[in-house]
Tab-separated table of C-alpha atoms in Angstrom:
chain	number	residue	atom	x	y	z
A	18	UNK	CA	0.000	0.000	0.000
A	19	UNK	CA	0.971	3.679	-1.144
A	20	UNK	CA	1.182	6.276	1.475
A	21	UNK	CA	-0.589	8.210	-1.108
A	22	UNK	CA	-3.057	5.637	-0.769
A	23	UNK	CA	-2.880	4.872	3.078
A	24	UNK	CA	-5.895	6.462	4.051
A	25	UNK	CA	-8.765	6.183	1.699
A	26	UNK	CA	-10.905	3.709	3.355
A	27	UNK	CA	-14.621	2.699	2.713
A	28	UNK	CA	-17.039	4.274	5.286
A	29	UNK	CA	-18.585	1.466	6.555
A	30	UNK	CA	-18.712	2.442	10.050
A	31	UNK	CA	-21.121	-0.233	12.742
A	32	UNK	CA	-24.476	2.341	12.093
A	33	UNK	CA	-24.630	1.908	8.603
A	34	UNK	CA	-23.945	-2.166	8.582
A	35	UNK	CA	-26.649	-2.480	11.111
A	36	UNK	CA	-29.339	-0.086	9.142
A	37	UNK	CA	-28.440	-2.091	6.240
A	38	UNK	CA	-29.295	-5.840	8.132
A	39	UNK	CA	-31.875	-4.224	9.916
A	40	UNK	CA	-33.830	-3.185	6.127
A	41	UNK	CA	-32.718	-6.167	4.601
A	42	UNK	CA	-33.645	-9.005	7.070
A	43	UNK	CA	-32.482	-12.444	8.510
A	44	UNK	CA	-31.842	-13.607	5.439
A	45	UNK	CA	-28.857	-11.213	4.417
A	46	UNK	CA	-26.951	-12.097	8.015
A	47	UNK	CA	-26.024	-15.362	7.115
A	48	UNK	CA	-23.834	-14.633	3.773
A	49	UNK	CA	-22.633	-11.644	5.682
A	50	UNK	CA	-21.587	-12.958	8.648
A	51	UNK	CA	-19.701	-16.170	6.523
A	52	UNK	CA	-17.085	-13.709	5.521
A	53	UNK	CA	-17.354	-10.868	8.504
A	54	UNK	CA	-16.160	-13.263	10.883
A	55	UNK	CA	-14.612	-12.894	14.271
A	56	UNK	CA	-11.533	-12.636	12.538
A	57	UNK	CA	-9.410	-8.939	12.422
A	58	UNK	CA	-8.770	-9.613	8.987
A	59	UNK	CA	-12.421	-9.950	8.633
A	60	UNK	CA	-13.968	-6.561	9.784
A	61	UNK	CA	-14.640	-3.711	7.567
A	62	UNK	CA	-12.258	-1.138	9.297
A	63	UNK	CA	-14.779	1.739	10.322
A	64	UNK	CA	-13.147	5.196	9.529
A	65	UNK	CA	-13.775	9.020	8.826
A	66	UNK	CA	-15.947	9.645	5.468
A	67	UNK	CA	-13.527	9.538	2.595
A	68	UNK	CA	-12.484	12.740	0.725
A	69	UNK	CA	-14.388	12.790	-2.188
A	70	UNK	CA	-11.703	14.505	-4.051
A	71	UNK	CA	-9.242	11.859	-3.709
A	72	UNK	CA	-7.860	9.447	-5.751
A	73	UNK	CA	-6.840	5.597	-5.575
A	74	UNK	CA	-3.923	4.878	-7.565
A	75	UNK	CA	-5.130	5.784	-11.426
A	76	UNK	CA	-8.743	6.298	-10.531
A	77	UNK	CA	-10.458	9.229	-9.992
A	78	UNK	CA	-12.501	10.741	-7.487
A	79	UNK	CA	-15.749	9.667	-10.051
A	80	UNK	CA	-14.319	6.413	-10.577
A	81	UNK	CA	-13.717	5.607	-6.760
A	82	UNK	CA	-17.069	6.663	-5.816
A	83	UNK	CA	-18.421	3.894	-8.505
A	84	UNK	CA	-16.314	1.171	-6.942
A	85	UNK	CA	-17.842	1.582	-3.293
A	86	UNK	CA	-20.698	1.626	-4.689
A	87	UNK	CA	-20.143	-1.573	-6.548
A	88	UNK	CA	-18.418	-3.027	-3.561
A	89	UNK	CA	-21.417	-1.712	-0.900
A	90	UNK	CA	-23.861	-3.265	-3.045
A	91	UNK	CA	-22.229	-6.661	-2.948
A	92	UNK	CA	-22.342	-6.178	1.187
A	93	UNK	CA	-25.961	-5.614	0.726
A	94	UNK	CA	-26.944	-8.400	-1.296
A	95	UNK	CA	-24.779	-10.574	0.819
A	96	UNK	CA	-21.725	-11.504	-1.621
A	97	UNK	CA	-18.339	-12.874	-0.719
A	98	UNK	CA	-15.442	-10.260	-1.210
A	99	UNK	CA	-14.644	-12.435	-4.699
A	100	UNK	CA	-17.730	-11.428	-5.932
A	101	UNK	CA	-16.783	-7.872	-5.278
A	102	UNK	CA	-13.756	-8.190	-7.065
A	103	UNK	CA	-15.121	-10.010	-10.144
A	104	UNK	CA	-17.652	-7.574	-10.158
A	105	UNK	CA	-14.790	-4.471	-10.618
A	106	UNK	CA	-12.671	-6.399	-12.589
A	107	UNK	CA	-15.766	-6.581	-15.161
A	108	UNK	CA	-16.818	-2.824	-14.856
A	109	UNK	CA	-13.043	-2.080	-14.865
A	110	UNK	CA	-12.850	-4.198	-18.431
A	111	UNK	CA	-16.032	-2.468	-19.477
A	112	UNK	CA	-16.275	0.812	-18.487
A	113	UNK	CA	-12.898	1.637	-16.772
A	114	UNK	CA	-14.972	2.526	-13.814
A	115	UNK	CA	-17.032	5.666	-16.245
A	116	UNK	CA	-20.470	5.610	-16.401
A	117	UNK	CA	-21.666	5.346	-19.952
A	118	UNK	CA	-23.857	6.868	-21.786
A	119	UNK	CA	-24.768	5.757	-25.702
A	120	UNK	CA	-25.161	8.022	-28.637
A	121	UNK	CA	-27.585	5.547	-30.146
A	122	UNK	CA	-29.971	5.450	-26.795
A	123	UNK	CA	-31.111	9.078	-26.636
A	124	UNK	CA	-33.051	8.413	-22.980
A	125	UNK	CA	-29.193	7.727	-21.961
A	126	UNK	CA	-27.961	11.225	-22.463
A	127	UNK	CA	-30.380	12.553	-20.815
A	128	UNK	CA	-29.459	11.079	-17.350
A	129	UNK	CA	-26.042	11.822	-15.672
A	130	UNK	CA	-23.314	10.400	-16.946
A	131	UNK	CA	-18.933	10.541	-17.319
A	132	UNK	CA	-18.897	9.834	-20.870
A	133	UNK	CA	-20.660	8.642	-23.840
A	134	UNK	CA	-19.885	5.789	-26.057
A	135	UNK	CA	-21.871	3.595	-29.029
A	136	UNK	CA	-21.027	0.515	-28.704
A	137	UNK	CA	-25.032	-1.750	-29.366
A	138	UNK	CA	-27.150	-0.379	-26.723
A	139	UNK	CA	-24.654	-0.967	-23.981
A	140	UNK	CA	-24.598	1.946	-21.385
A	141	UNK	CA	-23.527	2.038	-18.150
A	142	UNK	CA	-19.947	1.123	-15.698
A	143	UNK	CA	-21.170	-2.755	-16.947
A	144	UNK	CA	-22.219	-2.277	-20.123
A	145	UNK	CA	-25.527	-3.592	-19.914
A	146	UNK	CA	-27.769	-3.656	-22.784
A	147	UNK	CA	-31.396	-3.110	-22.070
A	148	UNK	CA	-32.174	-4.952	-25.478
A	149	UNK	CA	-31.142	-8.015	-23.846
A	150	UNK	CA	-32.925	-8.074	-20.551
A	151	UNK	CA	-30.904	-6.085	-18.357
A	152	UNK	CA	-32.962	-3.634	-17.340
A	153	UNK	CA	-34.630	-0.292	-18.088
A	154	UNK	CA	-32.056	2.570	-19.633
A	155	UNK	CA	-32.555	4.528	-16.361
A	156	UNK	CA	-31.804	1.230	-13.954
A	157	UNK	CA	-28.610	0.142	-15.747
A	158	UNK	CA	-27.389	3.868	-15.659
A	159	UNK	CA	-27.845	3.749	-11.719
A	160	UNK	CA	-24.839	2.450	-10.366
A	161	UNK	CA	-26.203	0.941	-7.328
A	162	UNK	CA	-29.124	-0.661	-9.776
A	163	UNK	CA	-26.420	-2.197	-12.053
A	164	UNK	CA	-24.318	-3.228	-9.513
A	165	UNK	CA	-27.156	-5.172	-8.012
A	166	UNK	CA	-28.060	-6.800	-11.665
A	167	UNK	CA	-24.782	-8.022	-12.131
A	168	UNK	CA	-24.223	-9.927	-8.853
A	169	UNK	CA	-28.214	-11.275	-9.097
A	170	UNK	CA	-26.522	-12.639	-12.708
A	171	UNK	CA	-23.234	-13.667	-11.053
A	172	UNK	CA	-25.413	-15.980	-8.492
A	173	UNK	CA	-27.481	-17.558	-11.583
A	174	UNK	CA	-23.769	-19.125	-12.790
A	175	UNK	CA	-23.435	-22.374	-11.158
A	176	UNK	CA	-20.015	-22.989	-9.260
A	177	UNK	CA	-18.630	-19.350	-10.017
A	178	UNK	CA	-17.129	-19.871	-6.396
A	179	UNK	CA	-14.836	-21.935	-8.107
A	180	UNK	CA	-14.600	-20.341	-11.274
A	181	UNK	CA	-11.779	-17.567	-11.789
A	182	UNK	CA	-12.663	-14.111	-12.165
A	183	UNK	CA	-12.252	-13.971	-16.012
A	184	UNK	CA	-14.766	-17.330	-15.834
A	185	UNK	CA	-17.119	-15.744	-13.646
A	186	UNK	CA	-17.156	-12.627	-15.146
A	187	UNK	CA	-17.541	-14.266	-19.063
A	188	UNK	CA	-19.960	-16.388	-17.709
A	189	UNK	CA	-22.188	-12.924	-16.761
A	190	UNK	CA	-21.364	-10.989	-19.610
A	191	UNK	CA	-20.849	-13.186	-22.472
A	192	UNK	CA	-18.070	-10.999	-23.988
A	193	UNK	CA	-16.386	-11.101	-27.226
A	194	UNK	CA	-13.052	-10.861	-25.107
A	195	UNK	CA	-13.317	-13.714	-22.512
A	196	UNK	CA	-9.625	-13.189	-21.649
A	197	UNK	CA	-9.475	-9.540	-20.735
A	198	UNK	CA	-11.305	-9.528	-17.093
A	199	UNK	CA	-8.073	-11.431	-15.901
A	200	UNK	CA	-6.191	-8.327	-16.823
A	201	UNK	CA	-8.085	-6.464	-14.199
A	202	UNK	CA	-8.353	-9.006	-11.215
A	203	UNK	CA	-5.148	-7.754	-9.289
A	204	UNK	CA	-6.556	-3.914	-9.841
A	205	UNK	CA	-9.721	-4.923	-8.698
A	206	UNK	CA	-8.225	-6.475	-5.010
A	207	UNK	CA	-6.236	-3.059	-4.686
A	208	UNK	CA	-9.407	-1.435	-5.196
A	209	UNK	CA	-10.746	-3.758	-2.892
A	210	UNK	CA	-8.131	-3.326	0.204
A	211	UNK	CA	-7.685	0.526	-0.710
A	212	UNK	CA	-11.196	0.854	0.043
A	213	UNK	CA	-12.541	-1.614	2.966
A	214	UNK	CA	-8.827	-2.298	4.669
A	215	UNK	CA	-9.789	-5.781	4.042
A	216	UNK	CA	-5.537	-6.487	2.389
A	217	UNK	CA	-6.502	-10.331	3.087
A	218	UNK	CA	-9.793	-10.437	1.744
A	219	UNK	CA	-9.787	-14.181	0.591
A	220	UNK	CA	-9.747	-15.308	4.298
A	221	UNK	CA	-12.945	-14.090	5.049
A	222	UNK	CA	-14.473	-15.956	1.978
A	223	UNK	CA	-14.381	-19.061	4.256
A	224	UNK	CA	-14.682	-20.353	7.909
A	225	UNK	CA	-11.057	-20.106	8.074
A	226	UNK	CA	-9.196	-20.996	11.682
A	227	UNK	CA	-5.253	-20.961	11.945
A	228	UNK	CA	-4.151	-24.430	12.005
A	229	UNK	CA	-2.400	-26.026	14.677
A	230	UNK	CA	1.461	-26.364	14.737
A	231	UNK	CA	2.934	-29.010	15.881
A	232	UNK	CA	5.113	-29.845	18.506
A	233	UNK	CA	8.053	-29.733	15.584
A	234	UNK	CA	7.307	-26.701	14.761
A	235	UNK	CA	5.454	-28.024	11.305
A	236	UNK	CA	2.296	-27.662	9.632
A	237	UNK	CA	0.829	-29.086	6.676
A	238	UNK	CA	0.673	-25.996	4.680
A	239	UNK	CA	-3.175	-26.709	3.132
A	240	UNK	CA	-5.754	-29.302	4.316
A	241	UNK	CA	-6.643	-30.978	0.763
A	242	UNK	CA	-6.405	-34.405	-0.782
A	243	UNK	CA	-2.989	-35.427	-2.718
A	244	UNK	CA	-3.502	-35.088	-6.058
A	245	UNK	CA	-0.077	-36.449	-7.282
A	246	UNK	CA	3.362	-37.163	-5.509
A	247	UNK	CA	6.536	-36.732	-5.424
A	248	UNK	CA	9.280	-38.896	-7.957
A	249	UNK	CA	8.841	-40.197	-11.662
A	250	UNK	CA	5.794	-39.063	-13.707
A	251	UNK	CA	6.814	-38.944	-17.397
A	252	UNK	CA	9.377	-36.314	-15.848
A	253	UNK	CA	10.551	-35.863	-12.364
A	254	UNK	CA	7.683	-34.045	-10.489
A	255	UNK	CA	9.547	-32.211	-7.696
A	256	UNK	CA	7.218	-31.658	-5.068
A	257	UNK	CA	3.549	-33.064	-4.567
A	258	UNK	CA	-0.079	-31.052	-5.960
A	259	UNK	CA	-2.842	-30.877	-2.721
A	260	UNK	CA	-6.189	-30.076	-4.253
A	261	UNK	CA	-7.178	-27.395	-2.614
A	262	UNK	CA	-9.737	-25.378	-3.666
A	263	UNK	CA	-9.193	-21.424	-5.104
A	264	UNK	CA	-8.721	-18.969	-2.504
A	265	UNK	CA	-7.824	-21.233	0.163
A	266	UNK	CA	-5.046	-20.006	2.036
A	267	UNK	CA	-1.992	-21.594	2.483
A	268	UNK	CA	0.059	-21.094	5.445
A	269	UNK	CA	3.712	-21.158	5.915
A	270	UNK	CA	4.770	-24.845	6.716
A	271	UNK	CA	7.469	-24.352	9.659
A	272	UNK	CA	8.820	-20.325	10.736
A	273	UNK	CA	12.024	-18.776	8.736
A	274	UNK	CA	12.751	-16.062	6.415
A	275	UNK	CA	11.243	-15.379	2.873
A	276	UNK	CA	13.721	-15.784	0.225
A	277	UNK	CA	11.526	-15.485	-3.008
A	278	UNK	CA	8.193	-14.167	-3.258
A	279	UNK	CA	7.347	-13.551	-7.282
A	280	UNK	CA	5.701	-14.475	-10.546
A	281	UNK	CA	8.199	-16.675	-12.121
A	282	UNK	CA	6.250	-16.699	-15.515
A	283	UNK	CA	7.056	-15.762	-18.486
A	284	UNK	CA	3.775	-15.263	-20.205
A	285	UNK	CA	2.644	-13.347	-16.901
A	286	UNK	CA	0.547	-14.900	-13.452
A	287	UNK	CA	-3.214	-14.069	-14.836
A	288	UNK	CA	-5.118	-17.506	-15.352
A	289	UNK	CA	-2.840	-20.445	-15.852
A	290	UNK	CA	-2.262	-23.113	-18.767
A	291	UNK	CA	0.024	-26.391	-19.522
A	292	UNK	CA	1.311	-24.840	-22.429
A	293	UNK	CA	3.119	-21.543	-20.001
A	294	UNK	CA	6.058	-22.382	-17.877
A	295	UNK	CA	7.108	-21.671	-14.611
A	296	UNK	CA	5.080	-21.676	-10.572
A	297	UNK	CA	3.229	-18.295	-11.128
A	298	UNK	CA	2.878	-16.561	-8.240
A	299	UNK	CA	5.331	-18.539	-5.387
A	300	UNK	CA	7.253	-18.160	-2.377
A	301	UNK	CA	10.216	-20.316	-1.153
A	302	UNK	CA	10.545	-19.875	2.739
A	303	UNK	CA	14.169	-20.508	4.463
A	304	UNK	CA	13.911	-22.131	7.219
A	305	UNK	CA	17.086	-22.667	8.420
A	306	UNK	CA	18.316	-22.109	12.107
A	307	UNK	CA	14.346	-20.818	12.163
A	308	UNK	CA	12.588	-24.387	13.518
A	309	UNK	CA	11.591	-25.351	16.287
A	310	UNK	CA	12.460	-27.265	18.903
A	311	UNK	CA	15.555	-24.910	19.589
A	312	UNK	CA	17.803	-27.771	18.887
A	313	UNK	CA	16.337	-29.401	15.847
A	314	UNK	CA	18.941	-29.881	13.501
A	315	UNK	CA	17.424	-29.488	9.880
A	316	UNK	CA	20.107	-26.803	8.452
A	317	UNK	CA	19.432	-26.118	4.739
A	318	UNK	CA	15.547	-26.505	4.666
A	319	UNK	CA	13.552	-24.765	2.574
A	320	UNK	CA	10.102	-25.179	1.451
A	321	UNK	CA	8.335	-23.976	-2.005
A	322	UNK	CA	4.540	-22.762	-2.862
A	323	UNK	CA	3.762	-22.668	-6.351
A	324	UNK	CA	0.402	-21.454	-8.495
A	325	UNK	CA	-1.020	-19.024	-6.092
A	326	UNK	CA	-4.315	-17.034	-7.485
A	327	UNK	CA	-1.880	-13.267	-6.626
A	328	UNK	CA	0.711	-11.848	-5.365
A	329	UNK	CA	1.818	-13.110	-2.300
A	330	UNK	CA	1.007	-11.986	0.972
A	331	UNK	CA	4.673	-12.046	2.116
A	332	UNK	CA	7.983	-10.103	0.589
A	333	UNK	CA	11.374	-11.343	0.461
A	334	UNK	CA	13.515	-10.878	3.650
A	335	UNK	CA	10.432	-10.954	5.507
A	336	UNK	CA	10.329	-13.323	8.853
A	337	UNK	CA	6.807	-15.947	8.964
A	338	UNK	CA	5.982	-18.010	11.454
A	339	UNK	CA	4.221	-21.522	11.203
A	340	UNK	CA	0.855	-21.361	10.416
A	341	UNK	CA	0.966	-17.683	9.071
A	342	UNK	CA	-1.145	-17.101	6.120
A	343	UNK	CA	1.204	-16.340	3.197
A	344	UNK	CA	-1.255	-16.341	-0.151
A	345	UNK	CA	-3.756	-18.424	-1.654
A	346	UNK	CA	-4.303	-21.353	-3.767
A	347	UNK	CA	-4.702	-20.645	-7.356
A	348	UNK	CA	-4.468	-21.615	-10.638
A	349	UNK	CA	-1.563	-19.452	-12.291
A	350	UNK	CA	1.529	-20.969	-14.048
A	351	UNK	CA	2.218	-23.975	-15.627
A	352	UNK	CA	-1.250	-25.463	-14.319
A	353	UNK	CA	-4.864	-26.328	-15.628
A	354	UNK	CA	-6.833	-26.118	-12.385
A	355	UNK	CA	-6.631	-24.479	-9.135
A	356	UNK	CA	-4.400	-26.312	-6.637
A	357	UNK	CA	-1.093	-26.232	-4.127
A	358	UNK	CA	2.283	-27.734	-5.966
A	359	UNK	CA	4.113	-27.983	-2.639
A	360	UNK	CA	7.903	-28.713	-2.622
A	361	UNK	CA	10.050	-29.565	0.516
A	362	UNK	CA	13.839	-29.035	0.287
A	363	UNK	CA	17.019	-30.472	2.301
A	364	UNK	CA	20.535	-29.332	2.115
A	365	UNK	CA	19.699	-25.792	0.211
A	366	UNK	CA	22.990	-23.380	0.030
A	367	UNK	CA	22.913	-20.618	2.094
A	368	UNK	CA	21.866	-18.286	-0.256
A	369	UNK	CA	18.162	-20.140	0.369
A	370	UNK	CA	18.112	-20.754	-3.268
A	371	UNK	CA	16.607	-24.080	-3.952
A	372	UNK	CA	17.179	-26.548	-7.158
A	373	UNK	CA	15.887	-29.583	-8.252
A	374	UNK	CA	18.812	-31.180	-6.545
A	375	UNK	CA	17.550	-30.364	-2.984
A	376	UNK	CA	14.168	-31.506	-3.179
A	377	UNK	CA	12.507	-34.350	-0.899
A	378	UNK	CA	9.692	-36.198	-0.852
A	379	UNK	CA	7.275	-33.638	1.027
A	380	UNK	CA	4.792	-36.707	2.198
A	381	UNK	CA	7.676	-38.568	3.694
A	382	UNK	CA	8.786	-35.375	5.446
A	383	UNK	CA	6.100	-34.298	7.224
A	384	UNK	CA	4.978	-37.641	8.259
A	385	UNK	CA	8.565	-37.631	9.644
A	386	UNK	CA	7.635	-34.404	11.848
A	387	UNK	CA	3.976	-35.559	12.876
A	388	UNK	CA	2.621	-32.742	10.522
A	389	UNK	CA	1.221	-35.215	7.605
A	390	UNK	CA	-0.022	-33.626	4.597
């Protein structure tokens, strides 16, 4: 975070959440309260009104105000912070956050708007069409209204959960560029933690509890089933893939020092394929001197998270301790569905650069230290 950006926070302060359960009812406090959990990371940091002059990174004052609105619609209607961010990333693809106005829908330019285009019918920050169901001219120019049309669509989309945003968000609007939401998913979570203070949004998207280190100071770094394990597979396979669903967070393994926290991809760590190379967004952690008990003696381990769905939570040269929250499972890199490639190293130079070389079988490791994956 900016220190230009440092204090522009959403104004969602306890008076306003509670007005909003209290007119939308019982059924609304569920969803909300499956992501607002006891958790800090969890709570909407309450705050002073934002200046409506300022700015977030490239976005305007205009632009802002049409992403809280986005993002306190979602809150209304009960949607997971995802769904807030696939629902920017799509207005950010369609509209760059402008409101739209077409020269080919006269009953458009009458209404307010930031700019006009003339693309079909389309008007508005999604770029509804009212020929196709959306809505009335004067609805889909309303951000609030749109907002709330988009996520009623998003719901309609079996398994978007699962989906990633440039899925979810084709699977809405149907677009003649399926590809290009991607492009705006990591704007969409700055928007998203500029905005709320909710930096580690993707925790509160489940029932998520810190898991409990063991007595070696281990952890298995995701709870999933073993998809495939370490040794021979057409090609040495270096570490071991754990299922895990997308946006589950994985958690440092034992405590030590960051020593890589990138994308490692060429073609770039949006959406992931088997035909790009590289882990995508990863981390290799250092743990070296770091484990516990005080005198373990397991010098040159280092441990290696591959495919996560952004950039990591963690920089390089930064100390984690087991159990800490360090990104989430994903699906970029070389990879055709969200999961954990988890690698376990022994013997790594000092440098904490690991190698092919170093690696171990992670399953025989962490049975080893009564942590078992």
């Amino acid at each position: 975070m900016t220190s230009e950006q440092a204090n522009y926070r959403l104004p969602v302060i306890l008076a306003v959440v509670m007005t909003v359960l209290a007119g939308l009812g019982v059924a609304v406090v569920v969803p909300l309260m499956f992501f607002l959990s006891s958790t800090d990371v969890c709570q909407i940091r309450p705050g002073a009104d934002r200046d409506r002059e300022s700015v977030v990174g490239p976005w305007g004052p205009h632009q802002v105000d049409h992403a809280e609105t986005i993002i306190f619609q979602g809150i209304e209607q009960g949607m997971t912070p995802f769904a807030w961010q696939i629902a920017l990333a799509t207005a950010l693809q369609e509209s760059r956050l402008e409101m739209y106005a077409n020269e080919d829908v006269p009953e458009s330019l009458d209404l307010p708007h930031d700019r006009v285009g003339s693309d079909h019918d389309s008007v508005g920050l999604f770029q509804q069409r009212p020929s196709m169901g959306w809505g009335s001219v004067a609805e889909l120019m309303d951000a609030a209204t749109s907002a709330q049309k988009f996520y009623t669509a998003l719901l309609d989309v079996e398994g978007w959960e699962s989906m990633s945003v440039a899925e979810a968000a084709q699977a809405v609007q149907v677009s003649a560029y399926p590809d290009a939401y991607e492009h705006w998913a990591e704007e969409a979570d700055i928007l998203i933690a500029e905005l709320t203070g909710l930096e580690s949004w993707a925790m509160c998207a489940y029932e998520y509890s810190p898991p409990s280190v063991g007595a070696s100071g281990w952890v298995a770094p995701v709870d999933a089933p073993l998809w495939d394990g370490f040794g021979t597979r057409g090609g040495q396979h270096f570490g071991v893939d754990l299922g895990a669903e997308r946006h589950i967070p994985i958690v440092a393994a034992a405590t030590g020092v960051v020593r890589t926290s990138e994308c490692n991809t060429p073609q770039g760590c949006g959406e992931g394929s088997r035909e790009f190379s590289g882990c995508g967004w990863m981390v290799v952690i250092d743990h070296d001197h770091y484990l516990i008990p005080e005198d373990a003696v397991w010098d040159g381990m280092a441990t290696r998270y591959c495919h996560m769905q952004s950039q990591p939570l963690v920089s390089e040269g930064e100390w984690v301790t087991a159990g800490q929250v360090i990104g989430y499972v994903g699906n970029s890199g070389d990879s055709s569905a969200p999961h954990l490639h988890y690698e376990v190293h022994q013997n790594v130079s000092p440098s904490g650069r690991v190698a092919n070389a170093t690696a171990i079988d992670p399953v025989a490791w962490h049975e080893d230290v009564g942590a078992p994956l």
